[in-house]
Short mmCIF file of C-alpha atoms in Angstrom, two decimals:
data_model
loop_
_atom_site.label_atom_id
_atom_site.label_comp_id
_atom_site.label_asym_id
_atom_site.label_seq_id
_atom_site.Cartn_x
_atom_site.Cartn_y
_atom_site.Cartn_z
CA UNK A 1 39.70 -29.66 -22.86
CA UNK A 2 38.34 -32.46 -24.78
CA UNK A 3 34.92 -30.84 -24.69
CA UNK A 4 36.43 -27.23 -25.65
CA UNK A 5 38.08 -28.95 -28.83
CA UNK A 6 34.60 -30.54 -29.63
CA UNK A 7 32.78 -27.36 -29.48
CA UNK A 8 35.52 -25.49 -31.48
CA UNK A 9 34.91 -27.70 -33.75
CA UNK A 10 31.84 -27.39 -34.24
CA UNK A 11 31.88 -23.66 -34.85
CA UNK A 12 34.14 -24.10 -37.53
CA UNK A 13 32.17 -25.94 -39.09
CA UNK A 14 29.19 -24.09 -38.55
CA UNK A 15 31.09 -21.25 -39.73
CA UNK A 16 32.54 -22.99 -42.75
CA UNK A 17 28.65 -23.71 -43.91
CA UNK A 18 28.03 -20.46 -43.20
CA UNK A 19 30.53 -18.47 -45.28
CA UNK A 20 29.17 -20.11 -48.26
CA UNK A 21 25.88 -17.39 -48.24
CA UNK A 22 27.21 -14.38 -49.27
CA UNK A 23 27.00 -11.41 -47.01
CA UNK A 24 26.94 -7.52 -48.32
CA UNK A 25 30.51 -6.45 -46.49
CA UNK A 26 29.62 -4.88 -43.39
CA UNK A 27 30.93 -0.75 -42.60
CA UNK A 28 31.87 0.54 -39.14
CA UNK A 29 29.87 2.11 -38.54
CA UNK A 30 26.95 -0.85 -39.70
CA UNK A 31 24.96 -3.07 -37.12
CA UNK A 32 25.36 -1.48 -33.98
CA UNK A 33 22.87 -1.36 -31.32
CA UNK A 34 22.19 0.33 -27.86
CA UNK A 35 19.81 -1.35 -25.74
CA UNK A 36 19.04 -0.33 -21.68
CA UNK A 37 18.27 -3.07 -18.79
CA UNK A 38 16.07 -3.68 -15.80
CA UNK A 39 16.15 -6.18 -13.24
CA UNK A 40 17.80 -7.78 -9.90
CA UNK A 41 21.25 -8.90 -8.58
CA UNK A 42 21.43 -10.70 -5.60
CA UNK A 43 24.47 -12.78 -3.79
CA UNK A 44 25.00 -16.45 -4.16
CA UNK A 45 27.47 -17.12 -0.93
CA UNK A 46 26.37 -19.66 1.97
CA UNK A 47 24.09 -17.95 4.47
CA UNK A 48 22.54 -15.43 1.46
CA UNK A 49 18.92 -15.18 1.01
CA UNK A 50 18.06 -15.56 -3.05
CA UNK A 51 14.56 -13.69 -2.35
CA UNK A 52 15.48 -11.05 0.49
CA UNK A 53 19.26 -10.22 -0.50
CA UNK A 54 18.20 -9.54 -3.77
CA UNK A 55 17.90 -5.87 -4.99
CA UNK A 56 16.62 -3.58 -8.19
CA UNK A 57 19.41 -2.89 -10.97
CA UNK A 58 19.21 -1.21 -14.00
CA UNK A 59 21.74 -1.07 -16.94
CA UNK A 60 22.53 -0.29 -20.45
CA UNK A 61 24.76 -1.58 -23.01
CA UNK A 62 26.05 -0.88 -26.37
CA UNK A 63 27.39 -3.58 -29.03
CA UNK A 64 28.70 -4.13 -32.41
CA UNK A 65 27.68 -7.14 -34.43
CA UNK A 66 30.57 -8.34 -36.24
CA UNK A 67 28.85 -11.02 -38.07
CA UNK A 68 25.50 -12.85 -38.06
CA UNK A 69 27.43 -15.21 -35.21
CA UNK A 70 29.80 -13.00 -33.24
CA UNK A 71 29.42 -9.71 -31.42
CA UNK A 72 31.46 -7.31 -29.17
CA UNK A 73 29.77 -4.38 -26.28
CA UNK A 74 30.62 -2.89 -23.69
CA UNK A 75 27.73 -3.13 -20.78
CA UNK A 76 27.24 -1.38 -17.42
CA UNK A 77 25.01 -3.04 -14.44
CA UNK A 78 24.22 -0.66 -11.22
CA UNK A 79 22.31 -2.36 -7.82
CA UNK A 80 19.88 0.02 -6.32
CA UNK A 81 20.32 0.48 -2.64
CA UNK A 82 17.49 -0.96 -1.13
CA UNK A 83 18.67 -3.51 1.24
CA UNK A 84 21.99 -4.66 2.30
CA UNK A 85 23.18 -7.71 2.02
CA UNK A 86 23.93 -10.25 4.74
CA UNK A 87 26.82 -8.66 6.85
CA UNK A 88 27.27 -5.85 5.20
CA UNK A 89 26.63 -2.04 6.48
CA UNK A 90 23.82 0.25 4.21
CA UNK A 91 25.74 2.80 1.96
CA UNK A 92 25.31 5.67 2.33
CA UNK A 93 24.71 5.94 -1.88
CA UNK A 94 21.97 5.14 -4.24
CA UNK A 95 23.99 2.60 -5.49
CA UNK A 96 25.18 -0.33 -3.38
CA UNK A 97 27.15 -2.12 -6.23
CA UNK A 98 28.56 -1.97 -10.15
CA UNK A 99 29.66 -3.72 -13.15
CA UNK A 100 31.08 -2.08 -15.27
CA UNK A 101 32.84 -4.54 -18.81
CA UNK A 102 33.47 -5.86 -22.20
CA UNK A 103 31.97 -8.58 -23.78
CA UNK A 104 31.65 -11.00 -26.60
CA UNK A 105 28.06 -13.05 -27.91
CA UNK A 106 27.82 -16.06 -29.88
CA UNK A 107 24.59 -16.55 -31.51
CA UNK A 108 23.89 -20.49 -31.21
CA UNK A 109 20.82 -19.99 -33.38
CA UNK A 110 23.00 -18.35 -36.38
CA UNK A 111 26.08 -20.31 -35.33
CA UNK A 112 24.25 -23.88 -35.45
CA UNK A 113 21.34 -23.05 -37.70
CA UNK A 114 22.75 -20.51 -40.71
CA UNK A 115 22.17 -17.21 -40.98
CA UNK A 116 18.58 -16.41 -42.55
CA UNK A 117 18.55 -13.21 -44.30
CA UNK A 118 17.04 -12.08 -41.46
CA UNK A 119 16.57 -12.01 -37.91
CA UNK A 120 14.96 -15.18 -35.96
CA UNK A 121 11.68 -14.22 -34.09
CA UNK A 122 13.84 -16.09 -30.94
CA UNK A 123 17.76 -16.36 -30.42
CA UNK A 124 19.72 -17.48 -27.60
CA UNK A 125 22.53 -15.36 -27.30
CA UNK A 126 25.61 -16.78 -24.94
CA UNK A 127 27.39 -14.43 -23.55
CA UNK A 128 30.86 -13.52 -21.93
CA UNK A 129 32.98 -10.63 -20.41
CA UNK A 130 35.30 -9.27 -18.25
CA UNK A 131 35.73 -5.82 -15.98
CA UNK A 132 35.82 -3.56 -12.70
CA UNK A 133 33.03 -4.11 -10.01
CA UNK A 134 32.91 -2.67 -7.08
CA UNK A 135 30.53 -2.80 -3.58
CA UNK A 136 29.70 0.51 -2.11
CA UNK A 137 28.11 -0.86 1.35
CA UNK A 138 31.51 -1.82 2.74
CA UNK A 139 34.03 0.37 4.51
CA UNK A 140 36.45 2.05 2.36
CA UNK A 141 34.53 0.20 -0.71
CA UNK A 142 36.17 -2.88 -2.53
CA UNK A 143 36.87 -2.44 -5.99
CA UNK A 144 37.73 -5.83 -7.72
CA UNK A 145 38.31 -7.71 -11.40
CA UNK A 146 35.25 -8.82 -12.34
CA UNK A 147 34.35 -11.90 -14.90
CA UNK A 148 30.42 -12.85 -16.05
CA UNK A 149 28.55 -15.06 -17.97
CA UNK A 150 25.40 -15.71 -19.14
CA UNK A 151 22.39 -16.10 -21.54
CA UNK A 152 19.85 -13.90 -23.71
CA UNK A 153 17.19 -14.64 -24.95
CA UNK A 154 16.40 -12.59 -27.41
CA UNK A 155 12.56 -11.62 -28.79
CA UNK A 156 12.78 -9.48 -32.39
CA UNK A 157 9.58 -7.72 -32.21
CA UNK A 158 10.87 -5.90 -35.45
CA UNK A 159 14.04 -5.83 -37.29
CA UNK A 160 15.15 -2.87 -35.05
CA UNK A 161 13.64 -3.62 -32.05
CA UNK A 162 14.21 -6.41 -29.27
CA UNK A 163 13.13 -7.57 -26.38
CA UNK A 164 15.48 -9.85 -24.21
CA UNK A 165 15.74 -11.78 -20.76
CA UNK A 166 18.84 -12.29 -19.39
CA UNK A 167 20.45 -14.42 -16.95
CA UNK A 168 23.97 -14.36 -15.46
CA UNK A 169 26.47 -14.65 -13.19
CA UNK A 170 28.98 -12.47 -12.18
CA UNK A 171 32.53 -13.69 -10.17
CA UNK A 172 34.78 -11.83 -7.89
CA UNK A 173 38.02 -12.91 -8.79
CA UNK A 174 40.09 -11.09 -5.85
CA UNK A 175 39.56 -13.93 -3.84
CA UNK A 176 37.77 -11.40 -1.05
CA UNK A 177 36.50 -13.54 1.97
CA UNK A 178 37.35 -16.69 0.74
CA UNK A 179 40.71 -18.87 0.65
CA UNK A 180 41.05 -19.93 -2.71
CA UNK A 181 42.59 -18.83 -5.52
CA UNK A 182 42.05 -15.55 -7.23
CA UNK A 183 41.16 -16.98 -10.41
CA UNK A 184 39.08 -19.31 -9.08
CA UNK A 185 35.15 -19.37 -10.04
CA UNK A 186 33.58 -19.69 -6.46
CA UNK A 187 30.03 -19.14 -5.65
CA UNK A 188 31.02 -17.58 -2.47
CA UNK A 189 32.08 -14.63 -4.63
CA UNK A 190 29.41 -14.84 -6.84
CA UNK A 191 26.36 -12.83 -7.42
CA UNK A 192 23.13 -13.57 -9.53
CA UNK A 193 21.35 -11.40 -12.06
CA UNK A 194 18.37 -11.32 -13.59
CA UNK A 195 17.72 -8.27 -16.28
CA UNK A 196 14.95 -7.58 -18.69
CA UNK A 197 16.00 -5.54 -21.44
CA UNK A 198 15.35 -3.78 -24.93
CA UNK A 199 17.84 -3.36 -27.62
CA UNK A 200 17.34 -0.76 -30.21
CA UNK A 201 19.61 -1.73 -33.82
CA UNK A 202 20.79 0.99 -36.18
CA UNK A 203 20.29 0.28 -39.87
CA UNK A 204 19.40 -2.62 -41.72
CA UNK A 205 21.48 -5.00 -40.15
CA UNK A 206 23.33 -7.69 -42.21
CA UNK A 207 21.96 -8.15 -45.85
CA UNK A 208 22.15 -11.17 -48.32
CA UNK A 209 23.52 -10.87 -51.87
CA UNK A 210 22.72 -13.34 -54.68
CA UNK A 211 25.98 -14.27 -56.18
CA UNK A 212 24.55 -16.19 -59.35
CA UNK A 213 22.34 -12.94 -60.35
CA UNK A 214 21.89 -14.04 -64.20
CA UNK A 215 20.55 -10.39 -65.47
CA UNK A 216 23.67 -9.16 -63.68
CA UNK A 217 26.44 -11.84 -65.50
CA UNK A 218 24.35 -10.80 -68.69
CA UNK A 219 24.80 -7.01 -68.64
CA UNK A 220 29.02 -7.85 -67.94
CA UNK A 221 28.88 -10.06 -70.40
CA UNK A 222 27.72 -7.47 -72.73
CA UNK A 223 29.85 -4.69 -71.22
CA UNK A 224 32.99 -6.97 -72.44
CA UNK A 225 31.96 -7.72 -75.88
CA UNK A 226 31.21 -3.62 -75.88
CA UNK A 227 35.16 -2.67 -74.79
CA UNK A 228 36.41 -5.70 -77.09
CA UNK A 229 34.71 -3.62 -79.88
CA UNK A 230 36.36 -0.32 -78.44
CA UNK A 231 39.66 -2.51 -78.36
CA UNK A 232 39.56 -3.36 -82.00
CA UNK A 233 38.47 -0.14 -82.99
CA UNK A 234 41.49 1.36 -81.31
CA UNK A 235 43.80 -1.24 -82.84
CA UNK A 236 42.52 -0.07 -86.19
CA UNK A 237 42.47 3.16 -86.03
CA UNK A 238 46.55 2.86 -83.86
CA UNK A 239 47.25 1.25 -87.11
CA UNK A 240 45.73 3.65 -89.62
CA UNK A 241 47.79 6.66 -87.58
CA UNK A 242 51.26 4.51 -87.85
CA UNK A 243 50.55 4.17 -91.65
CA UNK A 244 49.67 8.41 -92.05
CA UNK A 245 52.76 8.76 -90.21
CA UNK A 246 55.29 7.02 -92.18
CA UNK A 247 53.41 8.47 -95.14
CA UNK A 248 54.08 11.88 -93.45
CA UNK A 249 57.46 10.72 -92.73
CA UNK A 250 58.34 9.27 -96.39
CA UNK A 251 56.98 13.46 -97.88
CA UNK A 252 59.22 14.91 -95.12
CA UNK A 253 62.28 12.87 -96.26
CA UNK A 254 61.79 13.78 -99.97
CA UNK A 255 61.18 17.43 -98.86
CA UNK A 256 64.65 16.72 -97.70
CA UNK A 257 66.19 15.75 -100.89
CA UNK A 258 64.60 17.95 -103.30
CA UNK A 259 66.86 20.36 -104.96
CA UNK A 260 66.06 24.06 -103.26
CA UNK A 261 64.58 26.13 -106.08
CA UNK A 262 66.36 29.21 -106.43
CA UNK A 263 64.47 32.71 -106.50
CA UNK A 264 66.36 35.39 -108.91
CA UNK A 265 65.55 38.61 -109.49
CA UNK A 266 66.57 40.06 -112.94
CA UNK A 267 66.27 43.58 -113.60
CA UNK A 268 68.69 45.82 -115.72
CA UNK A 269 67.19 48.55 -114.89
CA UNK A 270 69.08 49.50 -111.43
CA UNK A 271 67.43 52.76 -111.21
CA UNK A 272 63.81 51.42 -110.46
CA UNK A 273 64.96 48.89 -107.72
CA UNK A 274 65.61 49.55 -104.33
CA UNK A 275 66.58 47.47 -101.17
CA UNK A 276 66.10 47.41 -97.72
CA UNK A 277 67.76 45.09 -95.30
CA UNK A 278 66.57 43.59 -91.98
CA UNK A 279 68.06 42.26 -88.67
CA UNK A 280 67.62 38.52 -88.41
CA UNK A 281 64.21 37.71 -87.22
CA UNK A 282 63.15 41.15 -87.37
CA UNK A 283 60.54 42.87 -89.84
CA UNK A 284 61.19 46.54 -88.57
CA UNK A 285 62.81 48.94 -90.89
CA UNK A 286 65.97 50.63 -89.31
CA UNK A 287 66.78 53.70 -89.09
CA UNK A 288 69.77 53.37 -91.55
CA UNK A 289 66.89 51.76 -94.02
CA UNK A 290 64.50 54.79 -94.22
CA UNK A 291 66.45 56.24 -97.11
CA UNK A 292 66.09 53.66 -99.60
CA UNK A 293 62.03 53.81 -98.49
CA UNK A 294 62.11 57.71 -98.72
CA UNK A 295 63.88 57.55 -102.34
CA UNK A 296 60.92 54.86 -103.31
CA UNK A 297 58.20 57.88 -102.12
CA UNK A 298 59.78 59.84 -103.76
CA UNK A 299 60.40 58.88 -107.00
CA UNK A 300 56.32 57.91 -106.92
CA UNK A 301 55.44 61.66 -106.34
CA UNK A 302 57.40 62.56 -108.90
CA UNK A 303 55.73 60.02 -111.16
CA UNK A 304 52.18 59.86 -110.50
CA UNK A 305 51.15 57.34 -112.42
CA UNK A 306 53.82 55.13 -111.20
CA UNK A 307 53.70 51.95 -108.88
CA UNK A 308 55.97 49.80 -106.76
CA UNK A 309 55.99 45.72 -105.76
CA UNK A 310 57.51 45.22 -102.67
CA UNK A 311 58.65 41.33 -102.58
CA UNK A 312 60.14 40.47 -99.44
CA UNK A 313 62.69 37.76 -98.30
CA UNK A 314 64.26 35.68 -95.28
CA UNK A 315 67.29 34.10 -94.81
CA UNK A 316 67.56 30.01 -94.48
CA UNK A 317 67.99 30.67 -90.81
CA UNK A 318 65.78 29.51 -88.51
CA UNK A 319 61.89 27.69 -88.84
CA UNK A 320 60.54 27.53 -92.63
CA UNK A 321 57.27 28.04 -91.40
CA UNK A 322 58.63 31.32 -89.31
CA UNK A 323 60.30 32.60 -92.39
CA UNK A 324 57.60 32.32 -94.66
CA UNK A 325 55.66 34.59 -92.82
CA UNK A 326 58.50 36.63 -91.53
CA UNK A 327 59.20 37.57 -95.53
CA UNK A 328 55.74 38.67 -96.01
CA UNK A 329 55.63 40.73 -92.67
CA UNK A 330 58.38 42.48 -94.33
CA UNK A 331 56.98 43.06 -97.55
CA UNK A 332 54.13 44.90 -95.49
CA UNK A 333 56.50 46.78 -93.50
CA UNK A 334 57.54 48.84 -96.37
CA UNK A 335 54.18 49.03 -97.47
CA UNK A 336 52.82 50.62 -94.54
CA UNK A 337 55.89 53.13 -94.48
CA UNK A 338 54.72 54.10 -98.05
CA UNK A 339 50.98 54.71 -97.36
CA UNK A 340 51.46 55.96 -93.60
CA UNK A 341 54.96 58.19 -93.79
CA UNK A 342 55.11 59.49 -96.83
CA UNK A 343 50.79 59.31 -98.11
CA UNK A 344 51.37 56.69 -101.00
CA UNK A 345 47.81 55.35 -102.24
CA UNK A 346 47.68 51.57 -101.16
CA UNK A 347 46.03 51.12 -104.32
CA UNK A 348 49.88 51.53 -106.29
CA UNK A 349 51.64 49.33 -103.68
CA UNK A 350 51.92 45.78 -104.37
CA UNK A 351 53.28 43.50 -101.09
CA UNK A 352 53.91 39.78 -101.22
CA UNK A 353 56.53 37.33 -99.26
CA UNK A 354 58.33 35.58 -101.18
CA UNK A 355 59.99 32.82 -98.56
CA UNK A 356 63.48 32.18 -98.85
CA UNK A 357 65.69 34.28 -100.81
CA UNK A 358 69.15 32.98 -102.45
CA UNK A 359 69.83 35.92 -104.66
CA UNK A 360 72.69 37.39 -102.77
CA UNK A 361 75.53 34.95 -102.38
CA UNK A 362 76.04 36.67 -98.18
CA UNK A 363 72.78 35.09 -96.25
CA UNK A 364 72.62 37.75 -94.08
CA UNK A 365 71.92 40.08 -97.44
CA UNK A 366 68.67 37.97 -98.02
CA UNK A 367 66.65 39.90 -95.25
CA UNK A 368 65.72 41.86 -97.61
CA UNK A 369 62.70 43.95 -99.32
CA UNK A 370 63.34 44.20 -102.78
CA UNK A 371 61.09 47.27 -104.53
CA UNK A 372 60.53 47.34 -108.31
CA UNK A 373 59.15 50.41 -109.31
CA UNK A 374 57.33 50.22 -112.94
#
């Protein structure tokens, strides 16, 4: 225990040193590599033969670098049936034996030494994992839980390619054969491996960023001072809109006060003025209307050289604005009657709006066209 807590330590630390080198964040799917294997496996119990139990394997992994220190795979190892082992009947498979399991790495030369920027031309890798072996060359086969452990050493040939040897050893923890424990790490259920192997990494791998880039603090610095000036800008021209609104606000309030100016028409002459009333909102002449337009036409056909101003008028109900135009819409509603119904030259018509009319003491008379003939 004492030496676990030692070497914990240590990677802290190592780690502690480490984070101070600033790392681009890593994606998913970054720094992941696939790599195949090549090699022997042979048994380790009393009575084995290193040389002559030994057989071909071949495997292939693929892994996950989680940072410059600390990786994650998954890794499968298959024994070629060319022998059998001590004691054991030939299978009737190409494969006498498997290992199939997860792993972790710790990279001592990253871990101890700081990460570099870039890949060491040699690492030592150690490495550690768990899974489901099984021998083929035994009746009924025996499937067990399976730990290993071992070394790489790793040759980068490139920054995508390497070249590794690695030794390990992998446990049968179902206590097969042997009377101790199932979790004990026993050489009689132990096996030897040997594997040559090459690794092929996707992408760039990890990269360094310089976090005291001066050109970089510069331009941000500059960027501020630019929305500072945007801020103050704003601020003046927030202000310079509050002060045209209460200005605004001070012309509405005396348009508020002001006396309304009242519009009269005076004419003694009754004969040569004729009205025409509207429905509110409205500009179209009723039916009941057409009369007073008719006796207009026809007082101008019996005087030729006679002409007419049409002035017309909306109540105080509704939208100034609205009314304003709605009084000179019907102004040109009687004009049109004139020139289209009855053939009156437009050039003896006069139309104009006149607003808001207050000459008849009943608002609802004040939708009115009032037409002075001369």
């Amino acid at each position: 225990m004492k030496k676990l807590f030692l070497i914990a330590t240590a990677a802290v630390g190592m780690m502690t040193a480490q984070a101070q080198q600033a790392l681009e964040a890593p994606t998913f799917g970054s720094n992941w590599s696939v790599g195949v294997e090549v090699g022997g496996i042979t048994p380790l119990y009393d009575g084995s033969s290193f040389i002559g139990d030994m057989r071909g394997a071949f495997g292939a992994h693929v892994q996950k670098q989680i940072s410059p220190v600390f990786g994650l795979g998954v890794e499968g190892i298959f024994g070629i049936n060319t022998s059998s082992w001590a004691n054991m009947q030939h299978s009737k498979t190409a494969i006498d034996n498997h290992y199939v399991g997860a792993y972790g790495t710790v990279n001592f030369m990253n871990l101890f030494g700081g990460y570099q920027c870039a890949p060491r031309l040699f690492e030592i890798e150690a490495q550690a994992g768990a899974g489901w072996g099984r021998y083929y060359n035994v009746k009924n086969y025996h499937n067990f839980f399976a730990t290993k452990a071992g070394l790489n050493f790793n040759f980068n040939v490139s920054p995508n390619v390497t070249l590794s040897v690695k030794p390990a050893v992998i446990w049968d923890m179902s206590d097969a054969g042997v009377s101790q424990s199932s979790a004990a790490y026993n050489k009689e259920t132990a096996s030897f491996s040997i594997m040559a192997g090459f690794t092929y990494k996707f992408g760039e791998g990890f990269k360094c960023v310089d976090t005291q880039n001066q050109a970089e603090i510069d331009a941000l610095n500059a960027q501020i001072n630019a929305l500072r000036a945007d801020l103050a800008a704003c601020n003046a021209a927030t202000a310079a809109a509050a002060a045209t609104a209460a200005d605004l606000a001070n012309q509405l309030e005396a348009c508020k006060n002001r006396k309304p100016e009242v519009v009269k028409e005076v004419n003694n002459n009754l004969q040569s003025v004729r009205y025409i009333f509207y429905k509110i909102g409205s500009s179209v002449i009723t039916a009941d209307q057409m009369p007073n337009v008719e006796m207009v036409a026809s007082y101008m056909k019996n005087h030729p050289n006679s002409k007419v101003v049409i002035k017309g008028y909306a109540s105080q109900d509704g939208n100034l604005d609205f009314n304003i135009k709605l009084a000179a819409a019907r102004a040109e509603s009687v004009k049109n009657a004139l020139i289209k119904k009855y053939g009156v030259k437009a050039d003896r018509i006069t139309a104009e709006g006149e607003g808001i009319g207050h000459m008849f003491t009943e608002n609802d008379w004040n939708r009115v066209s009032i037409c002075t003939l001369d």
